[in-house]
Short mmCIF file of C-alpha atoms and ligand atoms in Angstrom, two decimals:
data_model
loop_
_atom_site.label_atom_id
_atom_site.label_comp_id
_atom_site.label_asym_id
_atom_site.label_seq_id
_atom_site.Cartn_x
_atom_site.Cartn_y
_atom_site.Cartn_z
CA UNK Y 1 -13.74 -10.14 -16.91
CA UNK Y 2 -14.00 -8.66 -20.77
CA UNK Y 3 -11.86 -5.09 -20.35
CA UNK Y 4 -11.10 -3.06 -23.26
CA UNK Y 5 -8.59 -0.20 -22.33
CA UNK Y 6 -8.55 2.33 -25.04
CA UNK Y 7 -4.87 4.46 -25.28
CA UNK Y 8 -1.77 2.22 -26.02
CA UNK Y 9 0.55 4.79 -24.17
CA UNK Y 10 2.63 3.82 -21.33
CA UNK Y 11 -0.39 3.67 -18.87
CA UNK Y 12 -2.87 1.71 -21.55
CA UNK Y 13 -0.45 -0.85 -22.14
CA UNK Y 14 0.87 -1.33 -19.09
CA UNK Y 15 -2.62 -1.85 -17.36
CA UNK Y 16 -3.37 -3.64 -20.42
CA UNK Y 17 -1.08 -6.19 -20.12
CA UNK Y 18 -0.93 -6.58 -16.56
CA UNK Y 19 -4.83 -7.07 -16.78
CA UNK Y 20 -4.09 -9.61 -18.99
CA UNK Y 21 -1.68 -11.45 -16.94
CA UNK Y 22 -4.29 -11.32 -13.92
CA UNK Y 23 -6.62 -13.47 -16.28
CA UNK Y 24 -8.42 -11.06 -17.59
CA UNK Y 25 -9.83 -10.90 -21.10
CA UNK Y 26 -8.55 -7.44 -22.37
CA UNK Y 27 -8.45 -5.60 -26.12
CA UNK Y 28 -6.22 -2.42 -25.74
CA UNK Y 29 -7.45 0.53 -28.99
CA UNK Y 30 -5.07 2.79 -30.40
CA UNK Y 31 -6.34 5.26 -32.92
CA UNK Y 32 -2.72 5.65 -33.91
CA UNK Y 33 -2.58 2.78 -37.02
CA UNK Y 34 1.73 3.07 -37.00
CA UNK Y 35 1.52 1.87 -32.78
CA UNK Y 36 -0.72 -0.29 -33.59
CA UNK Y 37 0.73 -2.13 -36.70
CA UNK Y 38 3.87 -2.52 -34.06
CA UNK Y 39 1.77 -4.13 -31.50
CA UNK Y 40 0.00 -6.91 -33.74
CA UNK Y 41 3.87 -7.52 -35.43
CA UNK Y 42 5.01 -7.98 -31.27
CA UNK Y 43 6.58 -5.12 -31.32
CA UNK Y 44 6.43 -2.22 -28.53
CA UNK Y 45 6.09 1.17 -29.71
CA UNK Y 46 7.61 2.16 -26.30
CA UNK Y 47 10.68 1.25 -23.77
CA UNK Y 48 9.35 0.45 -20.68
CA UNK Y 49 11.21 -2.66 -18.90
CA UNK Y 50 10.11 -6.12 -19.35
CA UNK Y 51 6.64 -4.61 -21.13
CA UNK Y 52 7.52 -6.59 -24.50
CA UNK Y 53 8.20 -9.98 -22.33
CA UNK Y 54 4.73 -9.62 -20.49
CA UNK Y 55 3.09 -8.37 -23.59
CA UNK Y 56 4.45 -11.95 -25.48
CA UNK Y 57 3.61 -14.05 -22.21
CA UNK Y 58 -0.08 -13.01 -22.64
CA UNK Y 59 -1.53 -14.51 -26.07
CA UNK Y 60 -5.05 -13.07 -24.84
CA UNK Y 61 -4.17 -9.76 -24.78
CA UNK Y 62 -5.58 -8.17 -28.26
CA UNK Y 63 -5.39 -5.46 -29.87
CA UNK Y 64 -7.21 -3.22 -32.19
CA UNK Y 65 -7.30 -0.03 -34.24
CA UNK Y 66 -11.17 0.94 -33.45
CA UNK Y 67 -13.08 1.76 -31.00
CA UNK Y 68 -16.07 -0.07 -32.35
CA UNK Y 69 -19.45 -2.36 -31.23
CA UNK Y 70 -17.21 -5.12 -29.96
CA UNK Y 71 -16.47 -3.09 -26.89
CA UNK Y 72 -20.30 -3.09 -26.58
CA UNK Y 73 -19.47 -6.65 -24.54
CA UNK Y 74 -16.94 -5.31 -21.67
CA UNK Y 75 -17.75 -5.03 -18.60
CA UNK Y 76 -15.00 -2.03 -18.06
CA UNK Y 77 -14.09 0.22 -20.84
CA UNK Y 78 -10.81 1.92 -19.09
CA UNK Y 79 -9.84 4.99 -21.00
CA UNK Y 80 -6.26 6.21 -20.97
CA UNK Y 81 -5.59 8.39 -23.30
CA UNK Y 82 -3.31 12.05 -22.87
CA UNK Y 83 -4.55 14.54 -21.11
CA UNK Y 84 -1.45 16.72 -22.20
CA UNK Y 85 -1.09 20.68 -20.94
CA UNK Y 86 -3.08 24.11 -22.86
CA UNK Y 87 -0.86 26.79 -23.26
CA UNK Y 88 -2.84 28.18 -20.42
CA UNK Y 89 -1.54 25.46 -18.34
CA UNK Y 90 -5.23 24.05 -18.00
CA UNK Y 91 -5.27 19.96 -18.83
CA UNK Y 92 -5.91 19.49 -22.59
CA UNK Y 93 -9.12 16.77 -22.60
CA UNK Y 94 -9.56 17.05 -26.34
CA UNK Y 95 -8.49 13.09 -26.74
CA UNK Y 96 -10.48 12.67 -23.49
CA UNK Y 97 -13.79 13.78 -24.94
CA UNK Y 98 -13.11 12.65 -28.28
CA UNK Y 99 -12.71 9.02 -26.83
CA UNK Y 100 -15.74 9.13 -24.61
CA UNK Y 101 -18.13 10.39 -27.89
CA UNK Y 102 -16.93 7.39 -29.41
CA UNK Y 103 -17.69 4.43 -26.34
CA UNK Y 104 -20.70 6.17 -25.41
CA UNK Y 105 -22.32 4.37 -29.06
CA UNK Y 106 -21.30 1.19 -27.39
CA UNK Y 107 -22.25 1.43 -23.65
CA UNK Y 108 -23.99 -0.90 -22.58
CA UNK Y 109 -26.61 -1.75 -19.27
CA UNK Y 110 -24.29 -2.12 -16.80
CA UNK Y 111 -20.81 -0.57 -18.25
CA UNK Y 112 -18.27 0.55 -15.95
CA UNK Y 113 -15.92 3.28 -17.91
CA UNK Y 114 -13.16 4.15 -15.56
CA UNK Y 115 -11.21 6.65 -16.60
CA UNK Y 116 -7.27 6.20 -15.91
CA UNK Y 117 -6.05 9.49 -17.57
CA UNK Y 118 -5.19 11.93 -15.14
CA UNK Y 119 -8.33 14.59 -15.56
CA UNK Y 120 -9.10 17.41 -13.52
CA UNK Y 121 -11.61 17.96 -10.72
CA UNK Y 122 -15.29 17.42 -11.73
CA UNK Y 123 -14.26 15.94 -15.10
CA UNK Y 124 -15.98 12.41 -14.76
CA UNK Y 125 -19.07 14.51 -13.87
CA UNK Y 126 -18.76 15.74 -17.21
CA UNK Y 127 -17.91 12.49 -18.87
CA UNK Y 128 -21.09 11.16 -17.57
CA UNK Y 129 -23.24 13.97 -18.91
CA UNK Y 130 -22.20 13.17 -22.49
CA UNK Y 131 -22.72 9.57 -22.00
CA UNK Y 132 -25.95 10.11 -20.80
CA UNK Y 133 -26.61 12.56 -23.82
CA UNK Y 134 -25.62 10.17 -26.26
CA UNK Y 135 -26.32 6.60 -24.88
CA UNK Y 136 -29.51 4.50 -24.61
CA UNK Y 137 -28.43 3.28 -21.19
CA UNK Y 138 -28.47 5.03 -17.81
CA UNK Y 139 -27.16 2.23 -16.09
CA UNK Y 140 -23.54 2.71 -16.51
CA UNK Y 141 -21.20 4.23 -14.62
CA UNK Y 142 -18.20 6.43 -15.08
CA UNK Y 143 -15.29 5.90 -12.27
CA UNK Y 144 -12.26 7.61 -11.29
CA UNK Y 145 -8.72 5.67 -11.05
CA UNK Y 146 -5.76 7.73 -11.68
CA UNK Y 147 -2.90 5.90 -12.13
CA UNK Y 148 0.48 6.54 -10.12
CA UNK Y 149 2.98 3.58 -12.19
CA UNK Y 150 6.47 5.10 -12.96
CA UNK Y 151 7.80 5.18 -16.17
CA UNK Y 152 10.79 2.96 -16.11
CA UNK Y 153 9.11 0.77 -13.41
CA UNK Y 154 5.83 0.61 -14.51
CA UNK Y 155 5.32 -2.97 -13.99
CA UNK Y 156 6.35 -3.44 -11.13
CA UNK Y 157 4.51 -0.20 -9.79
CA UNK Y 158 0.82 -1.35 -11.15
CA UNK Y 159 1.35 -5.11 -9.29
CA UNK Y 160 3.04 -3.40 -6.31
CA UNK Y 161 0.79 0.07 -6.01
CA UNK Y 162 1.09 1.30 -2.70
CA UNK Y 163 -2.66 2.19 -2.91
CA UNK Y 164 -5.59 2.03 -5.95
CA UNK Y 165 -7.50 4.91 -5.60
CA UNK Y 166 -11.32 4.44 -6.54
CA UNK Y 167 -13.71 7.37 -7.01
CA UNK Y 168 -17.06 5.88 -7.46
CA UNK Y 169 -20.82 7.05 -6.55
CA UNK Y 170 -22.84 3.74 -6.71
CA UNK Y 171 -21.61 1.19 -3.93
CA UNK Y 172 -22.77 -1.17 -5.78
CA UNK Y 173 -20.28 -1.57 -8.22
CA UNK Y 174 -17.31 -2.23 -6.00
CA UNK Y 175 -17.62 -5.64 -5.56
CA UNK Y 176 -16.79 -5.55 -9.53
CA UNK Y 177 -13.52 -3.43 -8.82
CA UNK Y 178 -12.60 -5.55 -6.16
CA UNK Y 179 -13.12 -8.66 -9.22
CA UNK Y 180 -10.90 -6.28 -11.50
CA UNK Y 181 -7.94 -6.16 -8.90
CA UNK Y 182 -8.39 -9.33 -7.19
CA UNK Y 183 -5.35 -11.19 -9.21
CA UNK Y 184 -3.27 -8.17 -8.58
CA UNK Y 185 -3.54 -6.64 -5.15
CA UNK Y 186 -5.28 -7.52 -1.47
CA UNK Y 187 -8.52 -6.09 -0.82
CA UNK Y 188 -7.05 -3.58 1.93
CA UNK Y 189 -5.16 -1.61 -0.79
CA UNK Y 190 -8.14 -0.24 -2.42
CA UNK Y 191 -9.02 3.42 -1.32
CA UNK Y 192 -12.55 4.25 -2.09
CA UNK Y 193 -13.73 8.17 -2.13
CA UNK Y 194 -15.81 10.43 -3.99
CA UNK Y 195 -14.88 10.56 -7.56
CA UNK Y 196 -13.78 14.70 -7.35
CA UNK Y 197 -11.52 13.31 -4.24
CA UNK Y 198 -9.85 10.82 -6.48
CA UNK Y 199 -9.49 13.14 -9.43
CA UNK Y 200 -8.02 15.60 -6.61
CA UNK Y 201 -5.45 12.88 -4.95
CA UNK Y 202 -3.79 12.53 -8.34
CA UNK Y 203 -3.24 15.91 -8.72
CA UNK Y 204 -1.99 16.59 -5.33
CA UNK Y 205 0.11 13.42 -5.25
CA UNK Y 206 2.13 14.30 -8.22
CA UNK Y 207 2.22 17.80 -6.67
CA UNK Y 208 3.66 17.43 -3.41
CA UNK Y 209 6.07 14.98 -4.85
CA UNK Y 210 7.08 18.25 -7.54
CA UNK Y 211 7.14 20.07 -4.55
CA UNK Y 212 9.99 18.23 -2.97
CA UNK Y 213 12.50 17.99 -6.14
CA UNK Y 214 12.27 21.61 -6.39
CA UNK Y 215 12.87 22.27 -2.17
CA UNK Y 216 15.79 20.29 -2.32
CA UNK Y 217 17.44 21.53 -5.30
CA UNK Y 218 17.16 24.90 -3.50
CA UNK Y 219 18.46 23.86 -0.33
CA UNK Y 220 21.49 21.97 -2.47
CA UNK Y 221 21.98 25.49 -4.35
CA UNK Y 222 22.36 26.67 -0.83
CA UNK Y 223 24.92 23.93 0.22
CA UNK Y 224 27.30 25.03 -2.70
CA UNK Y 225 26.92 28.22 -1.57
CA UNK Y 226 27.53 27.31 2.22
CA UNK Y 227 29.90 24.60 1.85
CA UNK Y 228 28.07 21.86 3.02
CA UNK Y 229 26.66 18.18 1.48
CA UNK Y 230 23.33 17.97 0.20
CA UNK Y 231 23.35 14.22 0.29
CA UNK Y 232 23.93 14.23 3.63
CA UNK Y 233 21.34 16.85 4.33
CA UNK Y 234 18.38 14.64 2.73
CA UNK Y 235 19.83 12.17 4.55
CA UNK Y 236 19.33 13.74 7.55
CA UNK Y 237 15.89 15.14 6.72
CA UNK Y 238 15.05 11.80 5.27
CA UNK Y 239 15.47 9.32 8.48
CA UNK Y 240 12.69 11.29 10.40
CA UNK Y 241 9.94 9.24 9.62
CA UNK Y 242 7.27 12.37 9.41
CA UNK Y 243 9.04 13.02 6.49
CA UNK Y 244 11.17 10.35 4.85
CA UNK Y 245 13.48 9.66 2.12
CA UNK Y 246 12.24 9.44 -0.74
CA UNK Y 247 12.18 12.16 -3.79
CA UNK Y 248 15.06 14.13 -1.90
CA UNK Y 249 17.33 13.54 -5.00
CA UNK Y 250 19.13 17.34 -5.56
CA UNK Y 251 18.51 17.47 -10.14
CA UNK Y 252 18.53 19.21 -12.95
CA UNK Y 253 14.81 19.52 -11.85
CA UNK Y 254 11.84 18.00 -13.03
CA UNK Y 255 10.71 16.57 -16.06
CA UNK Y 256 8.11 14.09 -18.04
CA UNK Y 257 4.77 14.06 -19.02
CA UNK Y 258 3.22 13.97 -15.79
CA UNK Y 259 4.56 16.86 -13.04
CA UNK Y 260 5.25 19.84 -15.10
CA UNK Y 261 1.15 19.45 -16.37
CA UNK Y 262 -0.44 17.92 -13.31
CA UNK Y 263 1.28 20.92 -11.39
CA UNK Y 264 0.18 23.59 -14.09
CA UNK Y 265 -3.40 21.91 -14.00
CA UNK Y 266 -3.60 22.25 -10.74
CA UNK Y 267 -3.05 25.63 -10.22
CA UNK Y 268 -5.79 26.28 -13.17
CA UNK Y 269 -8.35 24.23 -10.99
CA UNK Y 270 -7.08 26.64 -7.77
CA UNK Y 271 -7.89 29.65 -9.91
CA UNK Y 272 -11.06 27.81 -11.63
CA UNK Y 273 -12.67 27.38 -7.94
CA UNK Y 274 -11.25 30.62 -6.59
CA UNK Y 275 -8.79 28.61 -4.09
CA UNK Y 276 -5.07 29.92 -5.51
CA UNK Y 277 -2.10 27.49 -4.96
CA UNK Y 278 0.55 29.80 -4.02
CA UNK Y 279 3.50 26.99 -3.39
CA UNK Y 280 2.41 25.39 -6.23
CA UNK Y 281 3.04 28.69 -8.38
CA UNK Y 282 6.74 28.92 -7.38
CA UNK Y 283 7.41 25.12 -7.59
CA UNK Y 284 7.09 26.14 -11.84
CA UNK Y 285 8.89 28.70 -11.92
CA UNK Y 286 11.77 27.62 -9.99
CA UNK Y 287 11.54 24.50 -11.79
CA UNK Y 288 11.93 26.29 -15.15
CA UNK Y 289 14.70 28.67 -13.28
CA UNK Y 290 16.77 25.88 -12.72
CA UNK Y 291 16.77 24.25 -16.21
CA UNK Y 292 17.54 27.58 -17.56
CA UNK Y 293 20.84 27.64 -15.38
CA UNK Y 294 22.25 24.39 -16.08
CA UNK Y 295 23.67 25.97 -19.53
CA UNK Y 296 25.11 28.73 -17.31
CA UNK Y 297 26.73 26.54 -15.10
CA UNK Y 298 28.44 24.74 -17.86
CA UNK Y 299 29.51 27.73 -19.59
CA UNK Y 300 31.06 29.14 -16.68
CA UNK Y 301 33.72 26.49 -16.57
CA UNK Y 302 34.30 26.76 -20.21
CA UNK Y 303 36.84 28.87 -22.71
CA UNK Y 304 34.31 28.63 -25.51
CA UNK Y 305 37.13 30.06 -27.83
CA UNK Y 306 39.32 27.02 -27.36
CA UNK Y 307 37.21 24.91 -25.95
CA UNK Y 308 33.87 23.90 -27.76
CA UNK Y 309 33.58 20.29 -27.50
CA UNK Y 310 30.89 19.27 -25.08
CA UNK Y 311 29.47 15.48 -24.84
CA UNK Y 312 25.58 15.20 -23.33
CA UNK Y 313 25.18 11.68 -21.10
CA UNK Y 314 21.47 10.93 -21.47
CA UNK Y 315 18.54 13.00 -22.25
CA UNK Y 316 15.20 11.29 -21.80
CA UNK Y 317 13.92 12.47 -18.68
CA UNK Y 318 14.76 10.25 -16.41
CA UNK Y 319 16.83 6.78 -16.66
CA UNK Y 320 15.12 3.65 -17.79
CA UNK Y 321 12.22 5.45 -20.43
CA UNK Y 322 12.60 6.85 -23.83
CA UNK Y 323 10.23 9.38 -22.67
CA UNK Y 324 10.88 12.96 -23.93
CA UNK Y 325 8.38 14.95 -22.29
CA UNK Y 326 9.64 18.26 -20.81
CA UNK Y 327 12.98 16.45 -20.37
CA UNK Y 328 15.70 19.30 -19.33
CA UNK Y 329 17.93 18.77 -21.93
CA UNK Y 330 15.01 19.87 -24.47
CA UNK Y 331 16.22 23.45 -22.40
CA UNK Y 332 20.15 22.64 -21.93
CA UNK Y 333 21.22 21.40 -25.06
CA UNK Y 334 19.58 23.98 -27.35
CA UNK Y 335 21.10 26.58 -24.99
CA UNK Y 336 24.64 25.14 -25.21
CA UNK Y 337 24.30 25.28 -29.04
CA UNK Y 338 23.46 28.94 -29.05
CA UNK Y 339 26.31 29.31 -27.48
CA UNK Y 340 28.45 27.96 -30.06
CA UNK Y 341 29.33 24.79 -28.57
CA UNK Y 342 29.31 21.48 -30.35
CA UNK Y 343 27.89 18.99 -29.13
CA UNK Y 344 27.76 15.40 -29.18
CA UNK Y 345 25.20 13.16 -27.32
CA UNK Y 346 24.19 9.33 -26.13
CA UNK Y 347 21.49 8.22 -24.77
CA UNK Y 348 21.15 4.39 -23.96
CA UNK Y 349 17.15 4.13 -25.50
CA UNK Y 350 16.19 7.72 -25.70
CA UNK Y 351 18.18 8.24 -29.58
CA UNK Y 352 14.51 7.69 -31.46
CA UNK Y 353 12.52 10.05 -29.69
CA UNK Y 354 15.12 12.54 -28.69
CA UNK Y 355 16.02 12.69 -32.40
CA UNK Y 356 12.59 14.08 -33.25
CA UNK Y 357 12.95 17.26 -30.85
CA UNK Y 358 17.09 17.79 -30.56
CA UNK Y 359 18.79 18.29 -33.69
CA UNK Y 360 22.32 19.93 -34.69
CA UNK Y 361 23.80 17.48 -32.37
CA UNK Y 362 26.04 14.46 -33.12
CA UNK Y 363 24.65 11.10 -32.06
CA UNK Y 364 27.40 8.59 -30.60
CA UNK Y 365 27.36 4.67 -29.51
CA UNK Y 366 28.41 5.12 -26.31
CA UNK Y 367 29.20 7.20 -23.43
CA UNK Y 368 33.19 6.71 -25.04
CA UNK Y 369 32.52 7.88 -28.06
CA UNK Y 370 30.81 10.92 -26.75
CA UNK Y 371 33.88 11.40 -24.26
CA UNK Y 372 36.99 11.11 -27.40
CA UNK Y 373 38.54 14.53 -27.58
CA UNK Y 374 35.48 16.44 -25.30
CA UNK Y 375 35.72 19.03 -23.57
CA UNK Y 376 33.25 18.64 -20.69
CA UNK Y 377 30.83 15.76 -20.08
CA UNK Y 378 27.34 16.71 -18.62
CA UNK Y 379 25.43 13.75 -17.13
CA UNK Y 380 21.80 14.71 -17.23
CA UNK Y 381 20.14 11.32 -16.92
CA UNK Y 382 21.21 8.86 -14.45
CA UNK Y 383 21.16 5.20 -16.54
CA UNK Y 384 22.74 2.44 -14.60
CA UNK Y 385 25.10 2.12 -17.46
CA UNK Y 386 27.08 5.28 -16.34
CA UNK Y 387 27.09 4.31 -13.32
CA UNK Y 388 29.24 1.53 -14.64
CA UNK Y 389 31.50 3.60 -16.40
CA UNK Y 390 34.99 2.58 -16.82
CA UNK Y 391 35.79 5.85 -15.06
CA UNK Y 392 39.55 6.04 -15.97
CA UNK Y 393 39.04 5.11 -19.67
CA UNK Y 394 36.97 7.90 -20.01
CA UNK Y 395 39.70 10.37 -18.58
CA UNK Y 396 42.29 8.76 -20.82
CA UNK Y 397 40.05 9.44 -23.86
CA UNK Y 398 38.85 13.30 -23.16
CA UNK Y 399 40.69 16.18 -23.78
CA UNK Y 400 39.92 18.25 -20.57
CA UNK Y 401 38.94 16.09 -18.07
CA UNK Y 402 35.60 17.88 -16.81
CA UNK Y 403 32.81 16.67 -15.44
CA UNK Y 404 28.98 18.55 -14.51
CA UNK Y 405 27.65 15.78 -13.02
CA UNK Y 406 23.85 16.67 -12.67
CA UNK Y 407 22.78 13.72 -10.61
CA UNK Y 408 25.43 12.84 -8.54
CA UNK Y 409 26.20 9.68 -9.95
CA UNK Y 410 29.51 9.77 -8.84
CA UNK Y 411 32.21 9.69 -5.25
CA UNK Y 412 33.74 13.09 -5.48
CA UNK Y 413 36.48 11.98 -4.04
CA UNK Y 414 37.29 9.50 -6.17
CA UNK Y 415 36.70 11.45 -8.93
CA UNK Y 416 38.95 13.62 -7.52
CA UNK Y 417 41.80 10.68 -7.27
CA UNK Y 418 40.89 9.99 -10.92
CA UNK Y 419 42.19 13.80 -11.56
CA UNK Y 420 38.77 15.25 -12.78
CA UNK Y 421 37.68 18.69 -12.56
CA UNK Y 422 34.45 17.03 -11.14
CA UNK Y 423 31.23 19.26 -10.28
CA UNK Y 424 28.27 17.57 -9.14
CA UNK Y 425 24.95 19.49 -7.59
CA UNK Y 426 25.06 20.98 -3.95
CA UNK Y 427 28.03 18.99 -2.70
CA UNK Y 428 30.52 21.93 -2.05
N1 LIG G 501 3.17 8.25 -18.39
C1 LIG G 501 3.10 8.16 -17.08
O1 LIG G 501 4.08 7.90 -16.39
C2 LIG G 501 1.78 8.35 -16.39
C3 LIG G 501 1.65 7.94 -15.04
C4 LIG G 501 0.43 8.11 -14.42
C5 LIG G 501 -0.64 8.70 -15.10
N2 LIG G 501 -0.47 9.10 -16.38
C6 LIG G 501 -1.63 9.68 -17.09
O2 LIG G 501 -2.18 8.66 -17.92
C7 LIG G 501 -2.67 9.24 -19.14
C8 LIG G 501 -1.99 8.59 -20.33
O3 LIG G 501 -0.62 8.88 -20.27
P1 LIG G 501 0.43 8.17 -21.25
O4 LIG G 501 1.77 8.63 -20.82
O5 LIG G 501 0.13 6.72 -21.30
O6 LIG G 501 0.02 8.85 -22.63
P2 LIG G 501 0.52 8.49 -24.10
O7 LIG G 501 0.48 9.74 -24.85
O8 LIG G 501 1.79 7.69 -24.02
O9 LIG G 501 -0.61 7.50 -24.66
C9 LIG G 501 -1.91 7.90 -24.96
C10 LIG G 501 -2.39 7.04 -26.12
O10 LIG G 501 -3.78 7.29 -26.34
C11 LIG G 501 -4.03 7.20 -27.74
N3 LIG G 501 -5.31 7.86 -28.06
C12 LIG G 501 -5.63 9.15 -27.95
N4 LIG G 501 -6.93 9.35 -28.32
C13 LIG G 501 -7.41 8.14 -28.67
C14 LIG G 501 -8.70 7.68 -29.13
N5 LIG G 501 -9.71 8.51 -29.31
N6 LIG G 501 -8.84 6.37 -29.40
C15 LIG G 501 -7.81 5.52 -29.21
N7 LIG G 501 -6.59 5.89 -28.77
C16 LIG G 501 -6.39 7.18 -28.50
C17 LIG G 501 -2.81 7.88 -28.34
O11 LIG G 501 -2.63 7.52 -29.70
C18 LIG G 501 -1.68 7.36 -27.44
O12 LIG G 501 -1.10 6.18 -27.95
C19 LIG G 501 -2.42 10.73 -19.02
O13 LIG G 501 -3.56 11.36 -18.50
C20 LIG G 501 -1.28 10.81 -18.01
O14 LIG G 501 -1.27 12.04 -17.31
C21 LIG G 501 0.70 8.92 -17.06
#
C-alpha cells in the first residue's frame, strides 16, 4: 500500500517506519529542511530506542521535504503533525490546518487521510469541510486514529498496541484499514467507532491516565505525612484487578508533550459543549502544585549559605526520550537557581534539547561528575543508568551525602547502610 505520513516527529516516524517494515511503501514529509537533511544523511533528528536501526533496516522508507503531487498516488495520506497547547489551554491546530490546505491539492478519488495527531472533538468534521472546499474529489475520506505509542517505547508500543482505535463513517473503507494493519496486528485489535468517539477516547485515555499520577502523588504526600509506604499502598491498590497496577508510580508529577495539553484540551472541549470537567480541573493544578514544591523540598534540607552545590540527575521528562516538553525540571531547576544555588546537571540523551530551554547550569559527563564536591543530588528522571549507580562511589565523591530521590529509584534502607541522608517521595 503507497502511504505518505506527513510530520517526522516521534509519532510520524515511528508509524513511518514501522509501516515500512510491515511492507508498506511509505514517504514520511517534514516541512522542517534541518530534520529532514538528517533523515536523508541516516541520521535521526530524535532519541527514541532502536528508531535509527529500523529506520536503516527499511531502504523503502523515503523521505521528502514537500508535500507535493507525488502524494497524489497514496492510498493513505496519515497526517501527524503537533497539535501543541493555546495559552487558553485549547489544542493549537494551526500545523493541522496548514497541512490539510496543502494535501487537499493532491487528493485523489478514493484517498483515505487519517489523521494521527491528537485533535479535538469534531475536528475531522472540520478537516473534511476544507477538503471538500478545496478538492475536485468527494470521494475521499478523512479518518480518526489517535495514536497511544510511548515515547521511549514507541516501537514496541505501535507493533504491540493494546488496541487501534478507528473513527470512520463509510464502512466501506475498513477492509483498507484492516490491509494497513494486517502486517502489524490481528484483526480483533481494531476498535471501530464514530470518528468524534475516537477523537474523544484519546483525550480521555491520556486523561484518566493524568488522573492517576496526580491521585497517587497525593496519597504518597499523605504517607509522609502519616508514616506509611506509598509503594506498598499502590501495591495494594494495584493487585485488585478493577483497578490495577499500572501508572501508580508516586513523581515529581507529570510531564511531556502529550498529558499536560490533552488534559488542558479537554477541559476546553467540556467548556466548548457546556459539559465542565471538574476532576480534570484539579488534576492541573495539582499537577503544577507539585512541580512548584519540589524546589521547596530541596531547599528545606539545605544551608544555602554554606551549602550551594546541587547536582540535577536527568531532566527530559521521563527516562529513555530526549523529549523536553513540560518536563519538571523546566520548573525545578530555574527555581533552585533563584535561589542562589549552583547547579550542575547530566542527563544521559536529554543535553541537546535541554540545553535550548535550561541555561546557567553546568553540564557534566556523568552522574560522578555531577556528584564531586555536591551538596545534594536530585534524581528527577529515572534512566536505567542510575539505577546502576555505583552507589558507594558516589558517597565517597560528594561532599554532603544527600539524596531527593524523586522517583524512588532506590532501597531506603540500603541507602541508609550506605550512610545517606536519603529522601525519596511518600515513603516515611
Ligand atoms: N509524542 C508522543 O508521545 C505522542 C503520542 C501519541 C500521540 N501524539 C500526538 O501526535 C501528534 C504529533 O506529536 P509528535 O510528538 O510526533 O510531534 P512533533 O512535534 O515531534 O512532530 C511534528 C512534526 O510535524 C512537522 N510538521 C508540522 N507542520 C507540517 C507541515 N505542514 N508539513 C510537514 N511537516 C509538518 C514538524 O516539523 C514536526 O517535525 C500530536 O498531536 C501529539 O499530541 C504524540
Amino acid at each position: 500500500m503507497k502511504i505518505s505520513v506527513i510530520g517526522c516527529g516521534y509519532v510520524g516516524l515511528v508509524s513511518a517506519a514501522c509501516f515500512a517494515d510491515a511492507g508498506h511503501d511509505v514517504t514520511c514529509i517534514d516541512n522542517d529542511a534541518e530534520k529532514l537533511n538528517m533523515l536523508k544523511e541516516n541520521q535521526v533528528p530524535i532519541f527514541e530506542p532502536g528508531l535509527q536501526e529500523l529506520i536503516s533496516k527499511n531502504k523503502s522508507l523515503e523521505f521528502s521535504l514537500n508535500i507535493s503531487e507525488d502524494i497524489a498516488s497514496s492510498k493513505i495520506i496519515m497526517i501527524a503533525v503537533g497539535t501543541p497547547s493555546l495559552d487558553s489551554g485549547e489544542a493549537d491546530l494551526t500545523q493541522l490546518y496548514r497541512c490539510v490546505e496543502e494535501i487537499s491539492h493532491f487528493i485523489s478519488s478514493g484517498t483515505l487521510v487519517i489523521i494521527k495527531s491528537t485533535v479535538p472533538v469534531g475536528t475531522c468534521d472540520e478537516v473534511e469541510k476544507l477538503i471538500n472546499d478545496k478538492s475536485e474529489h468527494n470521494d475521499f475520506e478523512v479518518i480518526s486514529n489517535p495514536e497511544f505509542l510511548r515515547e521511549g517505547n514507541a516501537i514496541h508500543d505501535f507493533v504491540n498496541p493494546d488496541r487501534i482505535v478507528i473513527g470512520l463513517n463509510d464502512e466501506s473503507n475498513k477492509e483498507s484499514i484492516i490491509e494497513l494493519y494486517s502486517n502489524i496486528v490481528s484483526e480483533d485489535k481494531l476498535l471501530f467507532t464514530s470518528r468524534r468517539s475516537s477523537e474523544l477516547i484519546k483525550y480521555a485515555s491520556n486523561s484518566m491516565l493524568a488522573m492517576r499520577i496526580i491521585f497517587i502523588n497525593e496519597i504518597a504526600d499523605l504517607c509522609e505525612k502519616i508514616g506509611a509506604d506509598v509503594s506498598d499502598v499502590a501495591k495494594g491498590i494495584g493487585l485488585d484487578k478493577r483497578i490495577g497496577p499500572y501508572f501508580l508510580e508516586a513523581g515529581p508529577g507529570f510531564g511531556g508533550s502529550c498529558f499536560p495539553k490533552d488534559i488542558k484540551a479537554l477541559i476546553e472541549t467540556g467548556k466548548n459543549f457546556d459539559s465542565p470537567q471538574t476532576l480534570l480541573e484539579s488534576v492541573i493544578v495539582g499537577n503544577e502544585k507539585r512541580k512548584k514544591n519540589i524546589s521547596k523540598k530541596i531547599l528545606d534540607l539545605l544551608d544555602i549559605k554554606k551549602e550551594n552545590n546541587v547536582g540535577i540527575l536527568g531532566v527530559t521528562f521521563k527516562a529513555e526520550t530526549d523529549d523536553m516538553r513540560e518536563a519538571p525540571s523546566l520548573t525545578v531547576i530555574p527555581d533552585l537557581i533563584k535561589a542562589g544555588l549552583n547547579i550542575s546537571v547530566y542527563d544521559p540523551e536529554g543535553q541537546n534539547e535541554a540545553s535550548k530551554l535550561i541555561t546557567d547550569v553546568e553540564w557534566k559527563k556523568s552522574a560522578y561528575e555531577v556528584a564531586d564536591n555536591s551538596n545534594c543530588l536530585v534524581i528527577l528522571t529515572d534512566w536505567q543508568e542510575f539505577k546502576e549507580i555505583d552507589l558507594k562511589k558516589l558517597y565517597d565523591s560528594m561532599q554532603r551525602p544527600l539524596i531527593y530521590d524523586f522517583r524512588n529509584i532506590y532501597d531506603p534502607d540500603i541507602m541508609k547502610e550506605l550512610g545517606f541522608e536519603y529522601f525519596s517521595v511518600g515513603r516515611g
